[in-house]
Tab-separated table of C-alpha atoms and ligand atoms in Angstrom:
chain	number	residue	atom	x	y	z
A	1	UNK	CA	10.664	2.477	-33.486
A	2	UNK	CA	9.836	3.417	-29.330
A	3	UNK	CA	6.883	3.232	-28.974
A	4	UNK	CA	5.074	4.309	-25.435
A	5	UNK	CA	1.595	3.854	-24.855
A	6	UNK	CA	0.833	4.931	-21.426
A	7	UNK	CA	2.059	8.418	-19.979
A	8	UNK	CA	0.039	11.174	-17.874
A	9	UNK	CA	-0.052	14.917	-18.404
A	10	UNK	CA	-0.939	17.461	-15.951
A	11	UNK	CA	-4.601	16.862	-16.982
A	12	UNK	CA	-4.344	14.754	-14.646
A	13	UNK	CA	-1.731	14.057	-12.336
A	14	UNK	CA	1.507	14.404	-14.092
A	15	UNK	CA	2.997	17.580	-13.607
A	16	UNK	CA	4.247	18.402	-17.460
A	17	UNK	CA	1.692	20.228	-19.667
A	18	UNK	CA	0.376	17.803	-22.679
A	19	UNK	CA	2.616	19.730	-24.968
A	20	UNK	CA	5.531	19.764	-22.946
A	21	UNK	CA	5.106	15.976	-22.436
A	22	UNK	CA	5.044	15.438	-26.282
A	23	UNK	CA	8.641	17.358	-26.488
A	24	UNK	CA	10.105	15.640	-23.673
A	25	UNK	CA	8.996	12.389	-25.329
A	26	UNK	CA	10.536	13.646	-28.888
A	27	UNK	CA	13.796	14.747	-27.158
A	28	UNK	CA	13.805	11.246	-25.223
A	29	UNK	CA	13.108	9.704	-28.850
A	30	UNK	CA	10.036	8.299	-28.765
A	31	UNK	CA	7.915	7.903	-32.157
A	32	UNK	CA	5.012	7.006	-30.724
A	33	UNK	CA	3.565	8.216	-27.713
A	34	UNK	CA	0.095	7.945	-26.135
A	35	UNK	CA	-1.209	10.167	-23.590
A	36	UNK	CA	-3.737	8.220	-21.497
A	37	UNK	CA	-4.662	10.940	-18.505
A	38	UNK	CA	-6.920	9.419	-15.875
A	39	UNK	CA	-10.483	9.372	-16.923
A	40	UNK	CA	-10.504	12.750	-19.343
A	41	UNK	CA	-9.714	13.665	-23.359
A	42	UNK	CA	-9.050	17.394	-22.180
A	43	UNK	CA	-4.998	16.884	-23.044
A	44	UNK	CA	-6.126	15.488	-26.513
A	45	UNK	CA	-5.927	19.027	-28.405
A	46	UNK	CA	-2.770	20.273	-26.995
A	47	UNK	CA	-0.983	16.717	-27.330
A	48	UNK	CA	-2.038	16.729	-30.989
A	49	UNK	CA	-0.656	20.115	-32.040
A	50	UNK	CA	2.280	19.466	-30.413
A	51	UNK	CA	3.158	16.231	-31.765
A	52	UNK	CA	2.198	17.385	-35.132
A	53	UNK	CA	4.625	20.032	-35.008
A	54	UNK	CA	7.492	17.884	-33.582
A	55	UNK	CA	6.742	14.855	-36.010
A	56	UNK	CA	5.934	12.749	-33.301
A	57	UNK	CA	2.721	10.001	-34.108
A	58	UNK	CA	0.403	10.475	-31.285
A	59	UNK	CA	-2.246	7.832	-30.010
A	60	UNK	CA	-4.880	9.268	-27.991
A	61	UNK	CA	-6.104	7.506	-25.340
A	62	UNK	CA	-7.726	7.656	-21.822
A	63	UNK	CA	-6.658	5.705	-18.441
A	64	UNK	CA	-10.303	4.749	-17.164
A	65	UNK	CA	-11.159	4.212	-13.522
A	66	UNK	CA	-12.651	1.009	-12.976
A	67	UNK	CA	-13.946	-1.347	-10.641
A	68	UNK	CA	-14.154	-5.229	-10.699
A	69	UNK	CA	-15.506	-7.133	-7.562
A	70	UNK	CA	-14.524	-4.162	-5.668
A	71	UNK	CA	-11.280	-4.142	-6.747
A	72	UNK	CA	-9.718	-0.876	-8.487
A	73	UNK	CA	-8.790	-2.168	-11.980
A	74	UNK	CA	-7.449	0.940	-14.322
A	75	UNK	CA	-8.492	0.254	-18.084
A	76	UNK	CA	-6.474	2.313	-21.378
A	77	UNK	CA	-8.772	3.272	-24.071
A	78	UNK	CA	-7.400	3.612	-26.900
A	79	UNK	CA	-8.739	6.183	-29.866
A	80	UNK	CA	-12.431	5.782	-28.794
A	81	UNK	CA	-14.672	8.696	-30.173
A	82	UNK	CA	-14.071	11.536	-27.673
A	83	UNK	CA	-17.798	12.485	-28.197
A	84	UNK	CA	-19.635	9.117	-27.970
A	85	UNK	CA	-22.518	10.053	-25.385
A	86	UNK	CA	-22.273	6.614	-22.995
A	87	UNK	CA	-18.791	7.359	-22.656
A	88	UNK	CA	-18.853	10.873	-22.676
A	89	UNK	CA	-21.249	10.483	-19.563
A	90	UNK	CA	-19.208	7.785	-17.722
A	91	UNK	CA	-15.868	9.872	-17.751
A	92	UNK	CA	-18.421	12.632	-16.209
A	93	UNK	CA	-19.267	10.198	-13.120
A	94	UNK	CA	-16.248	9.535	-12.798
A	95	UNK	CA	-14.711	13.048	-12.619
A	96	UNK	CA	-17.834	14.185	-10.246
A	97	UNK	CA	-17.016	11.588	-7.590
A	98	UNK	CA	-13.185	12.519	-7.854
A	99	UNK	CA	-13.841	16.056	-7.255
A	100	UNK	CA	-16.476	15.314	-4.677
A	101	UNK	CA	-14.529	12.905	-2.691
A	102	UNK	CA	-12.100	15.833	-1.698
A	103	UNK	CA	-13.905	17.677	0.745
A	104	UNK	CA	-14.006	14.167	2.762
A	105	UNK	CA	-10.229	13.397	2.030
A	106	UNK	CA	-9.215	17.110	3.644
A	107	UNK	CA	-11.895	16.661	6.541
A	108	UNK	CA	-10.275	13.528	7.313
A	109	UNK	CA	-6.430	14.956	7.093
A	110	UNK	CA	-7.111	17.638	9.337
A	111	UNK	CA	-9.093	15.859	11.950
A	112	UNK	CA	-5.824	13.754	12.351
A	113	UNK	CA	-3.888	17.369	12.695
A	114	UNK	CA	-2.787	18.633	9.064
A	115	UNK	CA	-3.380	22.435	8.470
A	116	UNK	CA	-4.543	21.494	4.793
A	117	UNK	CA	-7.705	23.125	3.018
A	118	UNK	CA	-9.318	22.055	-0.272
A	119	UNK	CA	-7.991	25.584	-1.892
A	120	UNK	CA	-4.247	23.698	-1.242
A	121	UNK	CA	-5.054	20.892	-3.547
A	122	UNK	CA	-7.116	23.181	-5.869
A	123	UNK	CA	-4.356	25.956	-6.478
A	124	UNK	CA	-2.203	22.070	-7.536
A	125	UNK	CA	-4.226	20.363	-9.282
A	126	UNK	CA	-4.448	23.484	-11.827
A	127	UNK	CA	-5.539	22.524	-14.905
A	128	UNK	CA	-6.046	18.802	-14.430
A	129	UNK	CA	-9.950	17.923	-15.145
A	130	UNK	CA	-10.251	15.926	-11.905
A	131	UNK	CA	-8.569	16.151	-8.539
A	132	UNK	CA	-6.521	12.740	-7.554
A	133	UNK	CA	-4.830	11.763	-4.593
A	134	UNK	CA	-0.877	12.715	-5.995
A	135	UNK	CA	-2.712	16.344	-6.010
A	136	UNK	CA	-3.610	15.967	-1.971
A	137	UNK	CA	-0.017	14.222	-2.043
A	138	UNK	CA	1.686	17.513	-3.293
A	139	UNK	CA	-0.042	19.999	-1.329
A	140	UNK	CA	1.315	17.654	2.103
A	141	UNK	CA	4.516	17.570	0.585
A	142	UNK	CA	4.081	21.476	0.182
A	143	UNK	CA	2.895	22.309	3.522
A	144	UNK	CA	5.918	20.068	4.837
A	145	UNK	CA	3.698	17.225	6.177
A	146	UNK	CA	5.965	14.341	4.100
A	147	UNK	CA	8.891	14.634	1.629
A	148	UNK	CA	7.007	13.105	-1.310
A	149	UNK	CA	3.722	11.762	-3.270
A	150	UNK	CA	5.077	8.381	-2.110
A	151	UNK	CA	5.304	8.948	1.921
A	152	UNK	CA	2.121	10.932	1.697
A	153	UNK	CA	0.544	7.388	0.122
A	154	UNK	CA	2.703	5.319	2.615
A	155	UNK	CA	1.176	7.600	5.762
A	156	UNK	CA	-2.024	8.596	4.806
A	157	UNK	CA	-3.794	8.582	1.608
A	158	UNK	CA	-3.007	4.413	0.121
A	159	UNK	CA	-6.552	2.496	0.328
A	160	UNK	CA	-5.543	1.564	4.078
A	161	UNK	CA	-4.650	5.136	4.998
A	162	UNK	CA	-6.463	7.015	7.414
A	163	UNK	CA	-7.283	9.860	4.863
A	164	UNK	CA	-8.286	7.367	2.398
A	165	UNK	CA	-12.252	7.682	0.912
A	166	UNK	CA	-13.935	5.558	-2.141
A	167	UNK	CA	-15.098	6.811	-5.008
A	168	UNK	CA	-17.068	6.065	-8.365
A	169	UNK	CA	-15.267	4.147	-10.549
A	170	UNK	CA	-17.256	2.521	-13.851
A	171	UNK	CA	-17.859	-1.435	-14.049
A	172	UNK	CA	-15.079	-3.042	-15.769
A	173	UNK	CA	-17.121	-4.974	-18.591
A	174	UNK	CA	-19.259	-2.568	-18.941
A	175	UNK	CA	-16.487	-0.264	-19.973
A	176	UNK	CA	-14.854	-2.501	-22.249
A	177	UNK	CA	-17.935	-2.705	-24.020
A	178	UNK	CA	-18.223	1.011	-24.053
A	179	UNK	CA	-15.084	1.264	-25.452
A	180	UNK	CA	-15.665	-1.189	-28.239
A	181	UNK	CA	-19.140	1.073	-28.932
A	182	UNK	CA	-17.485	4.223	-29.216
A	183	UNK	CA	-14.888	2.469	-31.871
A	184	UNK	CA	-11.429	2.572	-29.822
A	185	UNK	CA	-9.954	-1.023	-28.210
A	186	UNK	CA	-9.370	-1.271	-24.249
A	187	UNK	CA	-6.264	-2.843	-22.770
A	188	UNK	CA	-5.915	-3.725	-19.208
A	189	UNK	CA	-3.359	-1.442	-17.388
A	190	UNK	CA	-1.040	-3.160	-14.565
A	191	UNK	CA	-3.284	-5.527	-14.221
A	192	UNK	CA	-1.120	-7.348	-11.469
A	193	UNK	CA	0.381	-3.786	-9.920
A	194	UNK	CA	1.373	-4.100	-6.154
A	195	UNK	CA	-1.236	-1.472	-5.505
A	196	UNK	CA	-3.879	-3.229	-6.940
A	197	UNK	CA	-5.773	-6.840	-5.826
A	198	UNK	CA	-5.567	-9.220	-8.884
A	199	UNK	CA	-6.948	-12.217	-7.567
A	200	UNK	CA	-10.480	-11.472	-9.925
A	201	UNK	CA	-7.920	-11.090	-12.488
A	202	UNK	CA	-7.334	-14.381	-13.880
A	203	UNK	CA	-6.868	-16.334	-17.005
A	204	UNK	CA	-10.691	-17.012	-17.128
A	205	UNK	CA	-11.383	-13.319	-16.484
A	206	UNK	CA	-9.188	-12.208	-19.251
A	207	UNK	CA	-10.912	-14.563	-21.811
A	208	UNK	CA	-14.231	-12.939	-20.620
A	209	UNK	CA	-13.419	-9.568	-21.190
A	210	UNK	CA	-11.786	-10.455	-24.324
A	211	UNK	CA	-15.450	-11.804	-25.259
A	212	UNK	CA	-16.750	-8.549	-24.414
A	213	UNK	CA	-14.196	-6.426	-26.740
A	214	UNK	CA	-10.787	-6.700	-25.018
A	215	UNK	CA	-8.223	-6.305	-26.710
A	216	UNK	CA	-4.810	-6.493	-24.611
A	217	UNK	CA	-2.624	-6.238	-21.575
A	218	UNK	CA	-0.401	-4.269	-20.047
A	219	UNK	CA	2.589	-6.612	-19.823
A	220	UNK	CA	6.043	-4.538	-19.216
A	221	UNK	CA	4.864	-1.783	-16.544
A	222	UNK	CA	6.965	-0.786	-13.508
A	223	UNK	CA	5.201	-2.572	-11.483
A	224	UNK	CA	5.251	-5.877	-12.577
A	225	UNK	CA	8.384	-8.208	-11.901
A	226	UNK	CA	9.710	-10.529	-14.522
A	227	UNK	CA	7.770	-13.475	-13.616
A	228	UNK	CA	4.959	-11.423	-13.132
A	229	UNK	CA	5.507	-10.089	-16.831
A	230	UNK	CA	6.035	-13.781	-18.023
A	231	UNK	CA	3.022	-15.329	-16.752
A	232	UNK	CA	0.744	-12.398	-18.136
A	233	UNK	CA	3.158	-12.635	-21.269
A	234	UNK	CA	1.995	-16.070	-21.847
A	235	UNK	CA	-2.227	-16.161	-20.877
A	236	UNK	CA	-2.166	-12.852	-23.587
A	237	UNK	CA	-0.409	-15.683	-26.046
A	238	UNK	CA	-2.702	-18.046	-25.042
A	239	UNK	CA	-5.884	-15.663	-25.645
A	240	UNK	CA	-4.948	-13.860	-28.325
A	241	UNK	CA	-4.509	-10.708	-26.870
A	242	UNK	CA	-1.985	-7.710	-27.696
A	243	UNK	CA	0.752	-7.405	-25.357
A	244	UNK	CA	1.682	-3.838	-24.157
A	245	UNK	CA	4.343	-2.133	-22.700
A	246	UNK	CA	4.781	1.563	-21.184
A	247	UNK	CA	6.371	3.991	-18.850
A	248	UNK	CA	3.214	4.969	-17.216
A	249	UNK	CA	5.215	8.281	-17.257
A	250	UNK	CA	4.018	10.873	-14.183
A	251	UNK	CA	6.382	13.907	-14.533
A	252	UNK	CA	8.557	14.508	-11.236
A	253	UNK	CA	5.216	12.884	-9.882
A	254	UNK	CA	6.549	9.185	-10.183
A	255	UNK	CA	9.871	8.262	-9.751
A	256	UNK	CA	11.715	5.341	-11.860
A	257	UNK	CA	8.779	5.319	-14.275
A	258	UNK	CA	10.984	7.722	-17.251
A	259	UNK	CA	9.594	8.139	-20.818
A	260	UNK	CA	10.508	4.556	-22.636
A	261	UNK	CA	11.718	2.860	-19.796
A	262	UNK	CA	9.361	0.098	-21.385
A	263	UNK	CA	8.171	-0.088	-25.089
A	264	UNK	CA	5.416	-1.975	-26.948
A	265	UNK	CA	6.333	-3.860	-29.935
A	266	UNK	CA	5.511	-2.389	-33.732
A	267	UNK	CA	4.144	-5.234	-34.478
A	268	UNK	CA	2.052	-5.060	-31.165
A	269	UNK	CA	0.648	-1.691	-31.856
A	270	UNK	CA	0.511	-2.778	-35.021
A	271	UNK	CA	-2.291	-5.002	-34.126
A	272	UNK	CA	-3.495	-2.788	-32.098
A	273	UNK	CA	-3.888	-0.017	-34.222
A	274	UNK	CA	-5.942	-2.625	-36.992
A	275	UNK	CA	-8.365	-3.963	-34.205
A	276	UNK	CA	-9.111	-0.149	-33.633
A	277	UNK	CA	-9.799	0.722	-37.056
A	278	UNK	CA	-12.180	-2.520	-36.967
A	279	UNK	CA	-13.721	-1.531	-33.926
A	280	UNK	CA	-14.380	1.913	-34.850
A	281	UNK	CA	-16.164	0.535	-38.529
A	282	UNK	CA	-18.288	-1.868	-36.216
A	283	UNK	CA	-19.351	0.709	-34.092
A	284	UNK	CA	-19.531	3.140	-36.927
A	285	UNK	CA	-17.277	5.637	-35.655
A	286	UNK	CA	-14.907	7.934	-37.368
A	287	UNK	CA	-11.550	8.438	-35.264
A	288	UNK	CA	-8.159	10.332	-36.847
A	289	UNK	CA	-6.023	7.176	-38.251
A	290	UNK	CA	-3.252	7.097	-36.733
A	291	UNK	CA	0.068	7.056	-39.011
A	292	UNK	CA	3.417	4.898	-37.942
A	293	UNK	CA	6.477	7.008	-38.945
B	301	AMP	P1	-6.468	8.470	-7.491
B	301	AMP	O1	-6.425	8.596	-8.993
B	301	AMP	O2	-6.902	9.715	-6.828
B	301	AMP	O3	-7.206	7.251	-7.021
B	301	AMP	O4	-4.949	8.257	-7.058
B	301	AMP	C1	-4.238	7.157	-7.615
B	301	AMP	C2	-3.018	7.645	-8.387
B	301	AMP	O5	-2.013	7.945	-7.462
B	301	AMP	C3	-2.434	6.623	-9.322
B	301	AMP	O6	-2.841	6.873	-10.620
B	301	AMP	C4	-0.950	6.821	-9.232
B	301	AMP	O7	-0.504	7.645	-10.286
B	301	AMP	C5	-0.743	7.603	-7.973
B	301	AMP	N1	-0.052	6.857	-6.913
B	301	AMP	C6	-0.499	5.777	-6.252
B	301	AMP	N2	0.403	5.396	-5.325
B	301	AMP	C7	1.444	6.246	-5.428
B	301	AMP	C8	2.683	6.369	-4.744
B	301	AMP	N3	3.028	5.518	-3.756
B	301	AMP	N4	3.511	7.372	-5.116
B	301	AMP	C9	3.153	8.224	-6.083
B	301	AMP	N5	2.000	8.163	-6.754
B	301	AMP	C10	1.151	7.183	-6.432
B	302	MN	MN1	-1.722	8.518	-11.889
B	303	MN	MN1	-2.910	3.172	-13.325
B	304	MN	MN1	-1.258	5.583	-15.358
């Protein structure tokens, strides 16, 4: 069984519709596939029919924007009630101060001399329920400014960039917990990515969160090296937590990151998929169950 937990549609920033993604993933022979766009459900409904029709199982999830001693920390929820308020209203912030921060992103890429205008990244970003940077990345890319998403990061829009600007992103632990309420299970994505600043991120830190309702880690992702996936391999033995591994599949938006290129276990998900069903009794939540093939 291939399982993949972790891949983006163009509801956010991966450039293959929801349903298109599921077929891919079927024709790439996955079994189980989870679409986790940042911070929205809005590919849910398309995903769904799709991979009903293809015979594909489909876990629904949700990459969350979050923030832990200023650091960006990116937490998957997995099959959390779509319509539980708290949460409901946190994806909301979150979306808001991604479409807000634009304005300031474009301001700042044309003081420095690129003809860009918010309409650019607005005819892009299409149907996606937030804007994101990859979306300012492809309209440089289209106006001839850099060859791809990953020079436009390099030269401009990475956290040190000079068109870089913050925006909201939800407390970690708080999150987790909202998770837990709304009767999915939360796993920490990349934790210890390049791109992100781990240091708060430690064996301590994990055992915290997994006080407060967390349930995994991200293990085998792209951007983790093998001793990097040992060491997080071993403090998710030591805690009891789920181990996870996924393509964090963009489209053509992400290169080396192809459907499957890591799995999670079955007997992972398997775990997984009973802590959910746990959670969501706790919390007294109904979500779909979610059948292995
Ligand atoms: P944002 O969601 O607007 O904060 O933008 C961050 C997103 O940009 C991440 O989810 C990645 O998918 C993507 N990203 C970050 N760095 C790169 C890069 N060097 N090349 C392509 N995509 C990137
Ligand atoms: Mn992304
Ligand atoms: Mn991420
Ligand atoms: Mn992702």
């Amino acid at each position: 069984m291939r399982i993949d937990l972790h891949t983006h549609s163009n509801r956010s920033d991966g450039t293959t519709s929801p349903g298109a993604l599921v077929r891919h993933a079927r024709e790439t022979g996955i079994d189980v596939l989870a679409i986790t766009d940042h911070d929205t459900t809005e590919g849910w409904a398309e995903a769904s029919e799709a991979a009903a029709a293809e015979g594909l199982t489909l876990v629904r999830g949700i990459e969350i924007s979050c923030k832990l001693e200023g650091s960006a920390v990116h937490l998957l929820a997995y099959l959390p009630d779509p319509a539980y308020g708290p949460l409901v209203d946190e994806l909301g912030r979150i979306l808001d101060g991604r479409n807000a921060r634009l304005p300031a992103t474009v301001a700042k890429l044309r003081a420095i001399g690129s003809d860009i205008e918010e309409d650019d990244v607005r005819r892009i970003a299409g149907d996606a329920a937030g804007i994101g940077r990859p979306h300012v990345a492809d309209a440089l890319v289209d106006k001839g400014v850099v060859q791809d998403r990953s020079e436009a990061f390099d030269t401009y829009l990475g956290s040190r960039g000079p068109a870089y600007v913050k925006r909201y992103a939800a407390p970690l632990e708080e999150m987790v917990r909202t998770v837990a309420a709304a009767g999915g299970v939360s796993v920490v994505a990349h934790p210890w990515g390049r791109r992100y600043t781990h240091q708060a991120l430690d064996e301590a830190r994990f055992a915290a969160l997994k006080e407060e309702g967390l349930s995994g880690i991200e293990v085998d992702h792209q951007d983790h090296d093998e001793p990097t996936r040992a060491e997080l391999r071993s403090i998710a033995r030591n805690l009891g937590l789920v181990v996870t591994g996924s393509s964090d599949y963009h489209g053509e938006g992400k290169v080396d990151h192809d459907l499957g290129c890591n799995t999670t276990d079955p007997e992972e998900l398997s775990r997984l998929l009973d802590l959910a069903r746990a959670s969501a009794q706790v919390a007294g939540r109904t979500t779909p169950e979610v059948l292995l093939p």
